[in-house]
Amino acid sequence: MALSNVLQTPAAGFNFDNATRNAALQSFFKGAETPKAMKTGTTIAGVVFKDGVVLGADTRATSSEVVADKMCAKIHYIAPNIYCCGAGTAADTEKTTELLSSNLSIFSLNSGRKPRVIMAVNILQDMLYRYHGQIGANLILGGVDCTGNHLFTVGPYGSVIKVPFLSMGSGDLAALGILEDGFRPNMELNEAKELVRASIQAGIMCDLGSGNNIDVCVITRQGVDYIRPYRESEYKDDRKIKYKYRPGTTPVLTEKVVPLKLEVVAETVQRMDTV
Amino acid sequence: MEKRSTDSQVKGVSTGTTILAAVYDGGVVIGSDSRASIGGDYVSSKTINKLIQVHDRIFACIAGSLADAQAVTKAAKSHLSFHSVQMETPPLVVAAASVLKELCYRNKEELQAGFITAGWDRKNGPQVYVVSLGGMLISQPVTIAGSGSTYIYGYVDAKYKPNMSREQCLQFATNGTDALALAMGRDNVSGGVVHLVVITEEGVEHVVVPGDKLPRFHDE
């Protein structure tokens, strides 16, 4: 839901409309486990360098033990100068970032100003705090605006921390080791990209939930370079045969056509006022 | 992130903390550590600033859930700013403390955050107030809070003297970094660097003391 004025505070208090629905759905499962939300099991990282911010992410989305998507995009667009990596529940990170992006573009149009990273962070914080951790989104927001190059992390409970480098997701500890060792203030672009790549690589190697390729997004004053993929996985599978079958592969034995009898119950015609 | 929860009562990131504030002759010194942790196992930030400026001469030191504390101080900042526009004068420290207290008391079921409000105002000079978890508001000349404070009650009681000079107070507070360093040395969820802020009529001075400059004790 896009607010026309994003600065308007939403209605206070919790909205429990879905709680009764969830309780009713629970009964359908008759004691068995309710399905769990799909998590991305991820490694995401971000680094501030001399001319801007570099964000990196792996591209694997898992559904328990199966890789659901080998080329999932975890770096989301927020504004021309702001991008966001998301870890946690896939649907939550997707929708939260979309909501934020649409709010910021309305704000931009209304105010005539480019959005600032701190504004995106404040809107996210207010929203996630209101839901008290029910929205499972761990986000790393990075961007460049008139006040400088910024990297923030927002947690699911609504805590905000400003950082020069960070990693999140299930592979975060592996990636953080590389970042802690290799980070220096004011790095050059190539060093920063290499550092982010190495940290995501560590996450991919050391975490089962992360894998496949590495995406990198470089944001500077001049613009954005979204490199997808930045590095492909060495372990690419080679399909031996085609799995798509051409029409006619399955023989048709019989064909029966039953027309649906539909009755026109009511008809209304509304004229459009066209000049 | 669930693998990192948690025996701690606080869900999400917590500022298991040591914060202190002391009044001296002419101003107030406040200090804090800089560690934010999840579940007592993972340090999510080594350099977080727990001294949040809610108005020109008024600071709030935060303890408890980071998300709750940030949300409350944001709301308090906006209330105080509006209040000072209406009154056409800077707010009193007790007003700031009351704003925080109202928020904590009215929402005590949902919130897990405590504060030390300290500052200077024209009417009563330097003051320190503590707003605890449930919303109790008390004025004290010196106060410590957070999980690490339990280790330094004796030290603070022994060392604090009323009406100290600025140097003595900084000594106390940097030997209040003594106080803070002692607490950080014993409490696993306090650590990092020490942030110190001195608030006087003239202005606000922020000093960061990195880990290697902190005092060391017999066993380190």
Coordinates of C-alpha atoms in Angstrom, one line a residue:
Chain A
M1 CA 0.0 0.0 0.0
A2 CA 1.7 3.2 -1.1
L3 CA 1.0 6.2 1.0
S4 CA 0.6 9.5 -0.8
N5 CA 2.4 11.1 2.0
V6 CA 5.0 8.8 3.4
L7 CA 5.6 10.9 6.4
Q8 CA 2.1 10.3 7.6
T9 CA 2.3 7.9 10.7
P10 CA 0.1 4.8 10.2
A11 CA -2.6 3.9 12.7
A12 CA -1.2 2.9 16.1
G13 CA -1.3 -0.5 17.6
F14 CA -1.3 -4.0 16.3
N15 CA -3.5 -5.4 13.6
F16 CA -4.7 -8.8 14.6
D17 CA -7.0 -9.5 11.6
N18 CA -4.8 -12.4 10.4
A19 CA -4.5 -14.0 13.8
T20 CA -8.0 -15.6 13.7
R21 CA -7.4 -16.7 10.1
N22 CA -4.1 -18.3 11.1
A23 CA -5.8 -20.1 14.0
A24 CA -8.5 -21.4 11.6
L25 CA -5.8 -22.6 9.1
Q26 CA -4.1 -24.4 11.9
S27 CA -7.0 -26.7 12.3
F28 CA -6.6 -27.9 8.6
F29 CA -3.3 -29.5 9.5
K30 CA -4.8 -31.7 12.2
G31 CA -1.9 -31.7 14.5
A32 CA 0.8 -32.0 11.8
E33 CA 3.4 -29.3 11.4
T34 CA 2.3 -26.1 9.6
P35 CA 4.4 -25.3 6.6
K36 CA 7.4 -23.0 7.3
A37 CA 8.1 -19.9 5.3
M38 CA 10.8 -20.2 2.7
K39 CA 14.1 -18.7 3.8
T40 CA 16.8 -17.7 1.5
G41 CA 19.7 -19.2 3.6
T42 CA 22.0 -16.6 2.4
T43 CA 25.3 -14.8 2.4
I44 CA 25.0 -11.1 1.8
A45 CA 27.7 -8.5 2.4
G46 CA 28.4 -4.8 2.0
V47 CA 31.4 -2.6 2.1
V48 CA 31.9 1.2 2.0
F49 CA 34.9 2.2 -0.1
K50 CA 36.4 5.5 -1.2
D51 CA 33.9 6.4 -4.0
G52 CA 30.8 4.6 -2.8
V53 CA 29.4 1.3 -1.6
V54 CA 29.8 -2.3 -2.9
L55 CA 27.0 -4.8 -2.1
G56 CA 27.4 -8.5 -2.7
A57 CA 25.1 -11.6 -2.4
D58 CA 25.0 -15.3 -3.4
T59 CA 22.2 -16.5 -5.6
R60 CA 20.8 -19.6 -3.9
A61 CA 17.3 -19.9 -2.6
T62 CA 16.6 -23.0 -0.6
S63 CA 13.4 -24.7 0.4
S64 CA 14.6 -27.1 3.2
E65 CA 17.2 -29.3 1.5
V66 CA 16.3 -28.5 -2.1
V67 CA 17.7 -25.6 -4.0
A68 CA 14.5 -23.8 -5.1
D69 CA 16.2 -21.1 -7.2
K70 CA 19.8 -21.1 -8.5
M71 CA 19.8 -17.6 -9.7
C72 CA 17.7 -15.7 -7.2
A73 CA 18.3 -12.0 -7.0
K74 CA 19.0 -10.9 -3.5
I75 CA 20.1 -7.3 -4.2
H76 CA 16.9 -5.3 -4.5
Y77 CA 16.4 -1.9 -6.1
I78 CA 15.2 0.8 -3.7
A79 CA 16.0 4.0 -5.5
P80 CA 18.5 5.0 -8.3
N81 CA 21.1 5.6 -5.6
I82 CA 20.1 3.0 -3.0
Y83 CA 20.1 -0.8 -3.1
C84 CA 19.3 -3.3 -0.4
C85 CA 20.5 -6.9 0.2
G86 CA 18.0 -9.1 2.0
A87 CA 18.4 -12.1 4.2
G88 CA 15.8 -14.0 6.2
T89 CA 12.3 -14.9 4.9
A90 CA 12.3 -14.5 1.1
A91 CA 8.8 -13.2 0.8
D92 CA 9.3 -10.7 3.6
T93 CA 12.5 -9.2 2.2
E94 CA 11.0 -9.0 -1.3
K95 CA 7.8 -7.2 -0.2
T96 CA 9.4 -5.0 2.4
T97 CA 11.9 -3.7 -0.2
E98 CA 9.2 -3.2 -2.8
L99 CA 7.1 -1.3 -0.4
L100 CA 10.0 0.9 0.6
S101 CA 10.9 1.5 -3.0
S102 CA 7.5 2.6 -4.0
N103 CA 7.2 4.9 -1.0
L104 CA 10.5 6.5 -1.8
S105 CA 9.6 7.1 -5.5
I106 CA 6.3 8.8 -4.4
F107 CA 8.3 10.9 -2.0
S108 CA 10.7 11.8 -4.7
L109 CA 8.0 12.9 -7.0
N110 CA 6.2 14.9 -4.3
S111 CA 9.2 16.6 -2.9
G112 CA 11.4 16.9 -6.0
R113 CA 14.3 15.5 -4.1
K114 CA 16.4 12.4 -4.4
P115 CA 15.9 10.2 -1.4
R116 CA 18.6 9.9 1.2
V117 CA 19.8 6.5 2.6
I118 CA 19.0 7.6 6.1
M119 CA 15.3 8.2 5.1
A120 CA 15.1 4.7 3.7
V121 CA 16.5 3.4 6.9
N122 CA 14.1 5.4 9.1
I123 CA 11.1 4.2 7.1
L124 CA 12.3 0.6 7.3
Q125 CA 12.9 0.9 11.0
D126 CA 9.5 2.3 11.7
M127 CA 7.8 -0.4 9.7
L128 CA 9.8 -3.4 11.1
Y129 CA 9.5 -2.1 14.7
R130 CA 5.7 -1.8 14.3
Y131 CA 5.6 -5.5 13.5
H132 CA 7.8 -6.5 16.4
G133 CA 9.9 -9.1 14.6
Q134 CA 7.0 -10.8 12.8
I135 CA 8.5 -9.7 9.5
G136 CA 11.7 -11.8 9.2
A137 CA 13.8 -9.4 7.2
N138 CA 17.5 -8.8 7.9
L139 CA 18.5 -6.1 5.5
I140 CA 21.8 -4.4 4.5
L141 CA 21.0 -1.1 2.9
G142 CA 23.7 0.8 1.0
G143 CA 23.7 3.9 -1.1
V144 CA 25.3 7.2 -2.0
D145 CA 23.6 10.5 -1.5
C146 CA 24.5 14.2 -1.0
T147 CA 25.7 13.5 2.5
G148 CA 28.1 10.7 1.5
N149 CA 28.4 6.9 1.2
H150 CA 26.4 5.0 3.7
L151 CA 25.9 1.4 4.7
F152 CA 23.2 0.4 7.3
T153 CA 21.8 -2.8 8.6
V154 CA 18.2 -3.1 9.8
G155 CA 17.2 -6.1 11.9
P156 CA 13.8 -7.8 12.1
Y157 CA 12.9 -6.1 15.4
G158 CA 13.7 -2.7 14.0
S159 CA 17.3 -2.1 15.3
V160 CA 19.5 0.0 13.0
I161 CA 23.3 0.0 13.1
K162 CA 25.5 2.1 10.8
V163 CA 28.6 0.2 9.7
P164 CA 31.5 0.5 7.3
F165 CA 31.2 -3.2 6.4
L166 CA 28.9 -6.0 7.3
S167 CA 27.6 -9.4 6.4
M168 CA 24.3 -11.1 7.1
G169 CA 22.4 -14.3 6.5
S170 CA 23.2 -17.9 7.4
G171 CA 26.7 -17.6 6.0
D172 CA 27.5 -14.3 7.8
L173 CA 30.1 -15.6 10.2
A174 CA 32.2 -17.1 7.4
A175 CA 32.0 -13.9 5.4
L176 CA 32.6 -11.7 8.4
G177 CA 35.9 -13.3 9.0
I178 CA 37.1 -12.3 5.5
L179 CA 35.7 -8.8 5.9
E180 CA 37.3 -8.2 9.3
D181 CA 40.7 -9.3 8.0
G182 CA 40.6 -7.5 4.7
F183 CA 38.7 -4.3 5.3
R184 CA 40.5 -1.0 5.3
P185 CA 38.9 2.5 5.2
N186 CA 38.9 4.2 1.8
M187 CA 39.7 1.2 -0.4
E188 CA 39.8 1.5 -4.2
L189 CA 37.0 0.0 -6.3
N190 CA 38.8 -3.1 -7.4
E191 CA 40.0 -3.9 -3.9
A192 CA 36.5 -3.4 -2.5
K193 CA 34.9 -5.7 -5.2
E194 CA 37.5 -8.3 -4.6
L195 CA 37.0 -8.2 -0.8
V196 CA 33.2 -8.6 -1.2
R197 CA 33.6 -11.4 -3.7
A198 CA 36.0 -13.2 -1.4
S199 CA 33.7 -12.8 1.6
I200 CA 30.6 -14.1 -0.3
Q201 CA 32.8 -17.0 -1.6
A202 CA 33.7 -17.9 2.0
G203 CA 30.0 -17.9 2.8
I204 CA 29.2 -20.1 -0.2
M205 CA 32.0 -22.5 0.7
C206 CA 31.3 -22.7 4.4
D207 CA 27.5 -22.6 4.5
L208 CA 25.1 -25.1 3.0
G209 CA 22.3 -22.6 2.6
S210 CA 24.4 -20.3 0.3
G211 CA 25.8 -21.2 -3.1
N212 CA 25.8 -20.9 -6.8
N213 CA 26.8 -17.6 -8.3
I214 CA 27.9 -14.2 -6.8
D215 CA 26.1 -10.9 -7.6
V216 CA 27.8 -7.6 -7.0
C217 CA 26.3 -4.2 -7.1
V218 CA 28.5 -1.1 -7.1
I219 CA 26.9 2.3 -6.2
T220 CA 28.8 5.5 -6.7
R221 CA 28.0 9.1 -7.3
Q222 CA 28.3 8.5 -11.1
G223 CA 25.7 5.7 -11.0
V224 CA 25.1 2.0 -10.3
D225 CA 26.8 -1.0 -11.8
Y226 CA 24.7 -4.1 -11.1
I227 CA 26.8 -7.1 -12.1
R228 CA 24.8 -10.2 -12.2
P229 CA 26.5 -12.6 -12.0
Y230 CA 29.9 -11.2 -11.0
R231 CA 31.3 -14.7 -10.6
E232 CA 29.8 -17.8 -11.8
S233 CA 30.0 -21.0 -9.8
E234 CA 32.7 -23.5 -11.0
Y235 CA 30.3 -26.2 -10.3
K236 CA 27.9 -25.7 -13.2
D237 CA 25.9 -28.7 -14.3
D238 CA 25.9 -29.8 -17.9
R239 CA 22.4 -31.1 -19.0
K240 CA 23.0 -34.1 -21.2
I241 CA 19.5 -34.1 -22.8
K242 CA 16.8 -31.6 -23.3
Y243 CA 14.0 -31.8 -20.7
K244 CA 11.5 -29.9 -22.8
Y245 CA 9.3 -32.1 -25.0
R246 CA 7.9 -30.9 -28.3
P247 CA 4.1 -31.0 -28.8
G248 CA 3.1 -34.4 -30.2
T249 CA 5.5 -36.4 -28.0
T250 CA 2.6 -37.7 -26.0
P251 CA 0.1 -39.4 -28.3
V252 CA -3.5 -38.3 -28.1
L253 CA -5.9 -41.3 -27.6
T254 CA -9.3 -39.7 -27.4
E255 CA -10.7 -36.2 -27.4
K256 CA -14.0 -35.1 -25.9
V257 CA -15.3 -31.5 -26.0
V258 CA -18.1 -30.5 -23.6
P259 CA -19.3 -26.9 -24.1
L260 CA -20.1 -25.1 -20.8
K261 CA -23.7 -24.0 -20.6
L262 CA -23.5 -20.4 -19.3
E263 CA -26.6 -18.3 -18.8
V264 CA -26.4 -14.5 -19.1
V265 CA -28.0 -13.5 -15.8
A266 CA -27.7 -9.7 -16.0
E267 CA -26.1 -7.3 -18.4
T268 CA -25.1 -3.7 -17.6
V269 CA -23.7 -1.2 -20.0
Q270 CA -21.9 1.8 -18.7
R271 CA -21.1 4.4 -21.3
M272 CA -17.7 6.1 -21.0
D273 CA -17.8 9.8 -21.3
T274 CA -15.5 10.3 -24.2
V275 CA -15.4 13.5 -26.1
Chain B
M1 CA 19.4 -15.9 13.0
E2 CA 17.4 -18.2 15.3
K3 CA 20.4 -20.3 16.0
R4 CA 21.6 -17.3 18.0
S5 CA 18.6 -17.0 20.3
T6 CA 18.8 -16.9 23.3
D7 CA 18.5 -17.1 27.0
S8 CA 18.3 -13.4 27.3
Q9 CA 14.9 -11.9 27.7
V10 CA 15.5 -9.5 24.9
K11 CA 14.5 -10.6 21.4
G12 CA 16.7 -9.4 18.6
V13 CA 19.7 -7.2 19.2
S14 CA 20.3 -6.2 22.8
T15 CA 22.6 -3.6 24.3
G16 CA 23.8 -5.7 27.3
T17 CA 25.4 -2.6 28.5
T18 CA 27.3 -0.5 31.0
I19 CA 26.2 3.1 31.2
L20 CA 26.9 5.7 33.8
A21 CA 26.2 9.3 34.5
A22 CA 27.6 11.7 37.1
V23 CA 26.9 15.3 38.1
Y24 CA 29.8 17.6 38.8
D25 CA 30.1 21.2 39.6
G26 CA 29.0 22.9 36.3
G27 CA 28.1 19.9 34.2
V28 CA 27.3 16.3 33.7
V29 CA 29.6 13.5 32.5
I30 CA 28.0 10.4 30.9
G31 CA 29.7 7.3 29.6
S32 CA 28.9 4.0 28.0
D33 CA 30.5 1.0 26.3
S34 CA 29.9 0.2 22.7
R35 CA 28.8 -3.4 22.3
A36 CA 25.5 -4.7 20.9
S37 CA 24.9 -8.4 21.1
I38 CA 22.4 -11.1 20.1
G39 CA 21.7 -13.8 22.7
G40 CA 25.0 -13.3 24.5
D41 CA 26.9 -15.2 21.8
Y42 CA 27.3 -12.9 18.9
V43 CA 28.5 -9.3 18.9
S44 CA 26.5 -7.7 16.2
S45 CA 28.2 -4.3 16.6
K46 CA 31.5 -3.4 18.3
T47 CA 31.1 0.3 17.9
I48 CA 27.6 1.3 18.6
N49 CA 26.9 4.7 20.2
K50 CA 24.6 4.4 23.2
L51 CA 24.6 8.1 24.1
I52 CA 21.8 9.5 22.0
Q53 CA 21.2 13.2 21.9
V54 CA 17.6 14.0 22.4
H55 CA 18.0 17.7 22.5
D56 CA 20.8 20.3 22.4
R57 CA 21.9 19.8 26.0
I58 CA 20.1 16.6 26.9
F59 CA 21.3 13.0 26.2
A60 CA 19.8 9.6 26.9
C61 CA 21.9 6.6 27.5
I62 CA 20.2 3.4 26.3
A63 CA 20.1 -0.1 27.8
G64 CA 18.1 -3.1 26.9
S65 CA 16.6 -4.0 23.5
L66 CA 18.3 -1.9 20.8
A67 CA 15.2 -1.8 18.6
D68 CA 13.0 -0.6 21.5
A69 CA 15.5 1.9 22.7
Q70 CA 16.0 3.4 19.3
A71 CA 12.2 3.6 18.7
V72 CA 11.6 5.3 22.1
T73 CA 14.4 7.8 21.7
K74 CA 13.2 8.7 18.3
A75 CA 9.7 9.3 19.6
A76 CA 11.2 11.3 22.5
K77 CA 13.3 13.4 20.3
S78 CA 10.3 14.4 18.2
H79 CA 8.2 15.2 21.3
L80 CA 10.9 17.3 22.8
S81 CA 11.5 19.2 19.7
F82 CA 7.8 20.0 19.4
H83 CA 7.7 20.9 23.1
S84 CA 10.6 23.2 22.8
V85 CA 9.0 24.9 19.8
Q86 CA 5.8 25.4 21.7
M87 CA 7.5 26.8 24.8
E88 CA 10.0 28.8 22.8
T89 CA 12.7 27.6 25.2
P90 CA 14.9 24.5 25.5
P91 CA 13.2 21.8 27.5
L92 CA 14.1 21.0 31.1
V93 CA 16.0 17.8 31.7
V94 CA 13.2 16.6 33.9
A95 CA 10.8 17.1 30.9
A96 CA 13.0 14.9 28.7
A97 CA 13.2 12.3 31.4
S98 CA 9.4 12.4 31.8
V99 CA 8.8 11.9 28.1
L100 CA 10.9 8.8 28.2
K101 CA 9.2 7.7 31.4
E102 CA 5.7 8.1 29.9
L103 CA 6.7 6.0 26.9
C104 CA 8.3 3.3 29.0
Y105 CA 5.5 3.2 31.6
R106 CA 2.5 3.3 29.2
N107 CA 4.0 0.5 27.0
K108 CA 5.7 -1.5 29.7
E109 CA 4.2 -4.8 28.4
E110 CA 5.8 -4.4 25.0
L111 CA 9.0 -2.6 25.7
Q112 CA 12.3 -3.8 27.2
A113 CA 14.4 -0.7 27.4
G114 CA 15.8 1.5 30.2
F115 CA 17.5 4.9 30.1
I116 CA 19.6 7.3 31.9
T117 CA 18.7 10.9 31.0
A118 CA 21.3 13.5 31.7
G119 CA 21.8 17.1 30.7
W120 CA 21.9 20.7 31.6
D121 CA 19.2 23.3 31.7
R122 CA 19.0 26.9 32.8
K123 CA 16.6 26.3 35.7
N124 CA 18.3 23.5 37.6
G125 CA 21.7 23.2 36.1
P126 CA 23.2 19.7 35.6
Q127 CA 21.0 16.8 36.4
V128 CA 20.8 13.0 36.0
Y129 CA 17.6 10.9 36.0
V130 CA 17.2 7.2 35.7
V131 CA 14.2 5.7 33.9
S132 CA 14.1 2.0 34.6
L133 CA 12.5 -0.9 32.7
G134 CA 9.0 -0.5 34.1
G135 CA 8.9 3.3 33.9
M136 CA 10.2 4.4 37.3
L137 CA 11.7 7.9 37.3
I138 CA 14.3 8.9 39.9
S139 CA 16.7 11.7 40.1
Q140 CA 20.2 10.9 41.3
P141 CA 23.5 12.7 41.4
V142 CA 25.3 9.6 40.1
T143 CA 23.9 6.5 38.6
I144 CA 24.9 3.4 36.7
A145 CA 22.8 1.0 34.7
G146 CA 22.9 -2.0 32.4
S147 CA 24.0 -5.5 32.9
G148 CA 27.6 -4.5 33.6
S149 CA 26.7 -2.1 36.3
T150 CA 26.3 -4.8 38.9
Y151 CA 30.1 -5.2 38.9
I152 CA 30.9 -1.6 39.8
Y153 CA 28.3 -0.6 42.4
G154 CA 31.0 -0.9 45.1
Y155 CA 33.5 1.1 43.1
V156 CA 31.1 3.9 42.3
D157 CA 29.8 4.1 45.8
A158 CA 33.3 4.4 47.1
K159 CA 34.7 6.7 44.5
Y160 CA 32.0 9.3 43.8
K161 CA 32.1 12.5 45.8
P162 CA 29.4 15.2 45.4
N163 CA 30.5 18.6 44.0
M164 CA 33.6 17.4 42.2
S165 CA 35.4 19.6 39.8
R166 CA 35.4 18.8 36.1
E167 CA 38.8 17.2 36.2
Q168 CA 37.9 15.1 39.2
C169 CA 34.8 14.0 37.5
L170 CA 36.5 13.1 34.3
Q171 CA 39.0 11.2 36.4
F172 CA 36.1 9.5 38.1
A173 CA 34.5 8.8 34.8
T174 CA 37.6 8.0 32.9
N175 CA 38.5 6.5 35.9
G176 CA 34.9 6.2 35.2
T177 CA 36.6 4.7 32.2
D178 CA 38.0 3.1 35.2
A179 CA 34.5 2.4 36.3
L180 CA 33.5 1.5 32.7
A181 CA 36.7 -0.5 32.1
L182 CA 36.2 -2.5 35.2
A183 CA 32.6 -3.4 34.2
M184 CA 33.6 -4.2 30.6
G185 CA 36.3 -6.4 32.0
R186 CA 33.9 -8.6 33.9
D187 CA 30.7 -8.4 31.9
N188 CA 30.7 -10.4 28.6
V189 CA 28.0 -8.4 27.0
S190 CA 29.7 -5.0 27.6
G191 CA 32.8 -4.1 25.6
G192 CA 34.3 -2.3 22.7
V193 CA 35.3 1.4 23.1
V194 CA 34.2 3.9 25.7
H195 CA 32.0 6.8 24.7
L196 CA 32.2 9.8 27.0
V197 CA 30.1 13.0 26.7
V198 CA 30.5 16.1 28.9
I199 CA 27.5 18.4 28.9
T200 CA 27.8 21.9 30.2
E201 CA 26.1 25.3 29.7
E202 CA 28.7 26.1 27.0
G203 CA 28.2 22.9 25.0
V204 CA 28.6 19.2 24.5
E205 CA 31.9 17.4 24.1
H206 CA 32.1 13.9 22.9
V207 CA 35.2 11.8 23.5
V208 CA 35.8 8.2 22.3
V209 CA 38.4 6.2 24.2
P210 CA 39.6 3.2 22.1
G211 CA 40.2 -0.2 23.8
D212 CA 44.0 0.1 23.8
K213 CA 43.8 3.4 25.7
L214 CA 41.6 2.0 28.5
P215 CA 43.2 1.4 31.9
R216 CA 44.4 -2.1 32.6
F217 CA 44.2 -3.9 35.9
H218 CA 46.2 -6.4 37.7
D219 CA 45.0 -9.4 35.8
E220 CA 45.3 -8.1 32.3

